[in-house]
Amino acid sequence: MLKGYAKVEGVYGNTDNQEIRSLFPRKKVLKAGKFLIGVVHGDGKNKTTEKRVLDEFEDKPDIIVFGHSHIPYLRFDQGTLLFNPGSATDKRKQPYYSFGILEIEDEIKSKHVFYSNKNE
């Protein structure tokens, strides 16, 4: 559906069906201006989600966007911005639904938007 509005980039996650897995890779790297953006779901075992997503990329991108936990997350790790937008549809134990905005020009600007009713 989203492809009717704009170009769609994405990766599959641990609960996606075979149809989604056939359309998207497990991880990818995108270029936005001078910045590289790693995208990965972040599921796995034996490490924190943050450690798993960092270990996915041998050459560390400027930003890693990930999900899996549905927990909004924004912090730098050795020069790489780790960004989890949270979830606009399934907040789980979080107090609010959320999504993320990345503005990429000469620098990276990132923020979360939080709201309490997903039907608003």
PDB file of C-alpha atoms in Angstrom:
ATOM      1  CA  MET A   1       0.000   0.000   0.000  1.00  0.00           C
ATOM      2  CA  LEU A   2       2.738   2.460   0.904  1.00  0.00           C
ATOM      3  CA  LYS A   3       4.338   2.151  -2.529  1.00  0.00           C
ATOM      4  CA  GLY A   4       1.330   4.053  -3.873  1.00  0.00           C
ATOM      5  CA  TYR A   5       2.560   7.151  -2.008  1.00  0.00           C
ATOM      6  CA  ALA A   6       6.349   7.031  -2.172  1.00  0.00           C
ATOM      7  CA  LYS A   7       9.393   4.821  -2.547  1.00  0.00           C
ATOM      8  CA  VAL A   8       9.453   2.165   0.179  1.00  0.00           C
ATOM      9  CA  GLU A   9      12.591   0.775   1.808  1.00  0.00           C
ATOM     10  CA  GLY A  10      12.420  -1.804   4.540  1.00  0.00           C
ATOM     11  CA  VAL A  11      13.614  -5.031   6.074  1.00  0.00           C
ATOM     12  CA  TYR A  12      11.727  -7.995   7.435  1.00  0.00           C
ATOM     13  CA  GLY A  13      11.399  -8.895  11.101  1.00  0.00           C
ATOM     14  CA  ASN A  14      11.060 -12.068  13.112  1.00  0.00           C
ATOM     15  CA  THR A  15       7.248 -12.272  12.866  1.00  0.00           C
ATOM     16  CA  ASP A  16       6.920 -11.423   9.166  1.00  0.00           C
ATOM     17  CA  ASN A  17       5.489 -14.041   6.835  1.00  0.00           C
ATOM     18  CA  GLN A  18       7.121 -15.444   3.702  1.00  0.00           C
ATOM     19  CA  GLU A  19       5.424 -12.883   1.448  1.00  0.00           C
ATOM     20  CA  ILE A  20       7.104  -9.995   3.311  1.00  0.00           C
ATOM     21  CA  ARG A  21      10.408 -11.893   3.486  1.00  0.00           C
ATOM     22  CA  SER A  22      10.335 -12.289  -0.300  1.00  0.00           C
ATOM     23  CA  LEU A  23       9.918  -8.523  -0.752  1.00  0.00           C
ATOM     24  CA  PHE A  24      12.519  -7.247   1.720  1.00  0.00           C
ATOM     25  CA  PRO A  25      15.992  -8.306   2.925  1.00  0.00           C
ATOM     26  CA  ARG A  26      16.931  -8.994   6.553  1.00  0.00           C
ATOM     27  CA  LYS A  27      19.161  -5.888   6.628  1.00  0.00           C
ATOM     28  CA  LYS A  28      20.308  -3.175   4.258  1.00  0.00           C
ATOM     29  CA  VAL A  29      22.361   0.006   4.005  1.00  0.00           C
ATOM     30  CA  LEU A  30      20.926   3.142   2.429  1.00  0.00           C
ATOM     31  CA  LYS A  31      22.677   6.378   1.456  1.00  0.00           C
ATOM     32  CA  ALA A  32      21.168   9.759   2.296  1.00  0.00           C
ATOM     33  CA  GLY A  33      23.420  12.604   1.219  1.00  0.00           C
ATOM     34  CA  LYS A  34      26.797  11.976   2.809  1.00  0.00           C
ATOM     35  CA  PHE A  35      25.376   9.610   5.441  1.00  0.00           C
ATOM     36  CA  LEU A  36      24.973   5.829   5.483  1.00  0.00           C
ATOM     37  CA  ILE A  37      21.903   4.378   7.209  1.00  0.00           C
ATOM     38  CA  GLY A  38      21.832   0.761   8.312  1.00  0.00           C
ATOM     39  CA  VAL A  39      18.366  -0.745   8.665  1.00  0.00           C
ATOM     40  CA  VAL A  40      17.743  -4.012  10.511  1.00  0.00           C
ATOM     41  CA  HIS A  41      14.920  -5.389  12.639  1.00  0.00           C
ATOM     42  CA  GLY A  42      17.140  -6.370  15.582  1.00  0.00           C
ATOM     43  CA  ASP A  43      15.730  -9.711  16.707  1.00  0.00           C
ATOM     44  CA  GLY A  44      17.961 -12.514  17.961  1.00  0.00           C
ATOM     45  CA  LYS A  45      19.283 -14.115  21.137  1.00  0.00           C
ATOM     46  CA  ASN A  46      22.006 -13.798  23.760  1.00  0.00           C
ATOM     47  CA  LYS A  47      22.638 -10.048  23.456  1.00  0.00           C
ATOM     48  CA  THR A  48      20.767  -6.818  23.959  1.00  0.00           C
ATOM     49  CA  THR A  49      18.937  -5.487  20.912  1.00  0.00           C
ATOM     50  CA  GLU A  50      21.407  -2.592  20.731  1.00  0.00           C
ATOM     51  CA  LYS A  51      24.414  -4.940  20.715  1.00  0.00           C
ATOM     52  CA  ARG A  52      22.803  -7.151  18.062  1.00  0.00           C
ATOM     53  CA  VAL A  53      22.136  -4.237  15.701  1.00  0.00           C
ATOM     54  CA  LEU A  54      25.675  -2.892  16.118  1.00  0.00           C
ATOM     55  CA  ASP A  55      27.103  -6.347  15.376  1.00  0.00           C
ATOM     56  CA  GLU A  56      25.060  -6.594  12.143  1.00  0.00           C
ATOM     57  CA  PHE A  57      27.226  -4.043  10.328  1.00  0.00           C
ATOM     58  CA  GLU A  58      30.957  -4.638   9.939  1.00  0.00           C
ATOM     59  CA  ASP A  59      31.499  -1.141   8.535  1.00  0.00           C
ATOM     60  CA  LYS A  60      29.529   0.977  10.977  1.00  0.00           C
ATOM     61  CA  PRO A  61      27.026   3.281   9.263  1.00  0.00           C
ATOM     62  CA  ASP A  62      26.293   6.776  10.573  1.00  0.00           C
ATOM     63  CA  ILE A  63      22.818   5.693  11.710  1.00  0.00           C
ATOM     64  CA  ILE A  64      21.259   2.320  12.505  1.00  0.00           C
ATOM     65  CA  VAL A  65      17.478   2.263  12.440  1.00  0.00           C
ATOM     66  CA  PHE A  66      15.971  -0.769  14.134  1.00  0.00           C
ATOM     67  CA  GLY A  67      12.804  -2.003  15.779  1.00  0.00           C
ATOM     68  CA  HIS A  68      12.030  -5.354  17.410  1.00  0.00           C
ATOM     69  CA  SER A  69      11.629  -4.131  21.001  1.00  0.00           C
ATOM     70  CA  HIS A  70       8.998  -1.465  20.165  1.00  0.00           C
ATOM     71  CA  ILE A  71      10.841   0.738  22.686  1.00  0.00           C
ATOM     72  CA  PRO A  72      11.755   4.242  21.491  1.00  0.00           C
ATOM     73  CA  TYR A  73      15.524   4.564  21.611  1.00  0.00           C
ATOM     74  CA  LEU A  74      17.923   7.327  20.632  1.00  0.00           C
ATOM     75  CA  ARG A  75      21.588   7.368  21.531  1.00  0.00           C
ATOM     76  CA  PHE A  76      25.055   7.371  20.041  1.00  0.00           C
ATOM     77  CA  ASP A  77      27.428   4.435  20.335  1.00  0.00           C
ATOM     78  CA  GLN A  78      30.982   5.234  19.213  1.00  0.00           C
ATOM     79  CA  GLY A  79      29.766   7.721  16.602  1.00  0.00           C
ATOM     80  CA  THR A  80      26.829   5.680  15.288  1.00  0.00           C
ATOM     81  CA  LEU A  81      23.330   6.953  16.046  1.00  0.00           C
ATOM     82  CA  LEU A  82      21.099   4.087  17.209  1.00  0.00           C
ATOM     83  CA  PHE A  83      17.467   4.930  16.506  1.00  0.00           C
ATOM     84  CA  ASN A  84      14.388   2.850  17.296  1.00  0.00           C
ATOM     85  CA  PRO A  85      11.209   4.794  16.448  1.00  0.00           C
ATOM     86  CA  GLY A  86       9.084   2.687  18.817  1.00  0.00           C
ATOM     87  CA  SER A  87       5.731   1.602  17.410  1.00  0.00           C
ATOM     88  CA  ALA A  88       2.824   3.483  15.898  1.00  0.00           C
ATOM     89  CA  THR A  89       0.571   0.412  16.189  1.00  0.00           C
ATOM     90  CA  ASP A  90       1.724  -1.834  19.052  1.00  0.00           C
ATOM     91  CA  LYS A  91       3.137   0.021  22.061  1.00  0.00           C
ATOM     92  CA  ARG A  92       3.256  -3.148  24.172  1.00  0.00           C
ATOM     93  CA  LYS A  93       4.235  -2.052  27.700  1.00  0.00           C
ATOM     94  CA  GLN A  94       5.209   1.468  26.674  1.00  0.00           C
ATOM     95  CA  PRO A  95       3.010   4.307  27.955  1.00  0.00           C
ATOM     96  CA  TYR A  96       2.651   5.865  24.467  1.00  0.00           C
ATOM     97  CA  TYR A  97       2.614   4.982  20.792  1.00  0.00           C
ATOM     98  CA  SER A  98       5.447   6.580  18.863  1.00  0.00           C
ATOM     99  CA  PHE A  99       7.154   7.086  15.564  1.00  0.00           C
ATOM    100  CA  GLY A 100      10.454   8.634  14.621  1.00  0.00           C
ATOM    101  CA  ILE A 101      11.538  11.405  12.320  1.00  0.00           C
ATOM    102  CA  LEU A 102      15.001  11.665  10.803  1.00  0.00           C
ATOM    103  CA  GLU A 103      15.942  14.854   8.968  1.00  0.00           C
ATOM    104  CA  ILE A 104      19.142  14.416   7.018  1.00  0.00           C
ATOM    105  CA  GLU A 105      20.850  17.357   5.362  1.00  0.00           C
ATOM    106  CA  ASP A 106      24.310  18.642   6.349  1.00  0.00           C
ATOM    107  CA  GLU A 107      23.692  17.054   9.736  1.00  0.00           C
ATOM    108  CA  ILE A 108      21.348  14.465  11.204  1.00  0.00           C
ATOM    109  CA  LYS A 109      18.368  15.592  13.260  1.00  0.00           C
ATOM    110  CA  SER A 110      16.307  12.930  14.996  1.00  0.00           C
ATOM    111  CA  LYS A 111      13.280  12.938  17.240  1.00  0.00           C
ATOM    112  CA  HIS A 112      10.392  10.845  18.499  1.00  0.00           C
ATOM    113  CA  VAL A 113       6.720  11.783  18.346  1.00  0.00           C
ATOM    114  CA  PHE A 114       4.608  10.323  21.156  1.00  0.00           C
ATOM    115  CA  TYR A 115       0.806  10.018  21.378  1.00  0.00           C
ATOM    116  CA  SER A 116      -1.695   8.107  23.475  1.00  0.00           C
ATOM    117  CA  ASN A 117      -4.403   7.120  20.975  1.00  0.00           C
ATOM    118  CA  LYS A 118      -3.341   5.380  17.751  1.00  0.00           C
ATOM    119  CA  ASN A 119      -6.608   6.438  16.086  1.00  0.00           C
ATOM    120  CA  GLU A 120      -5.787  10.169  16.293  1.00  0.00           C
TER     121      GLU A 120
END
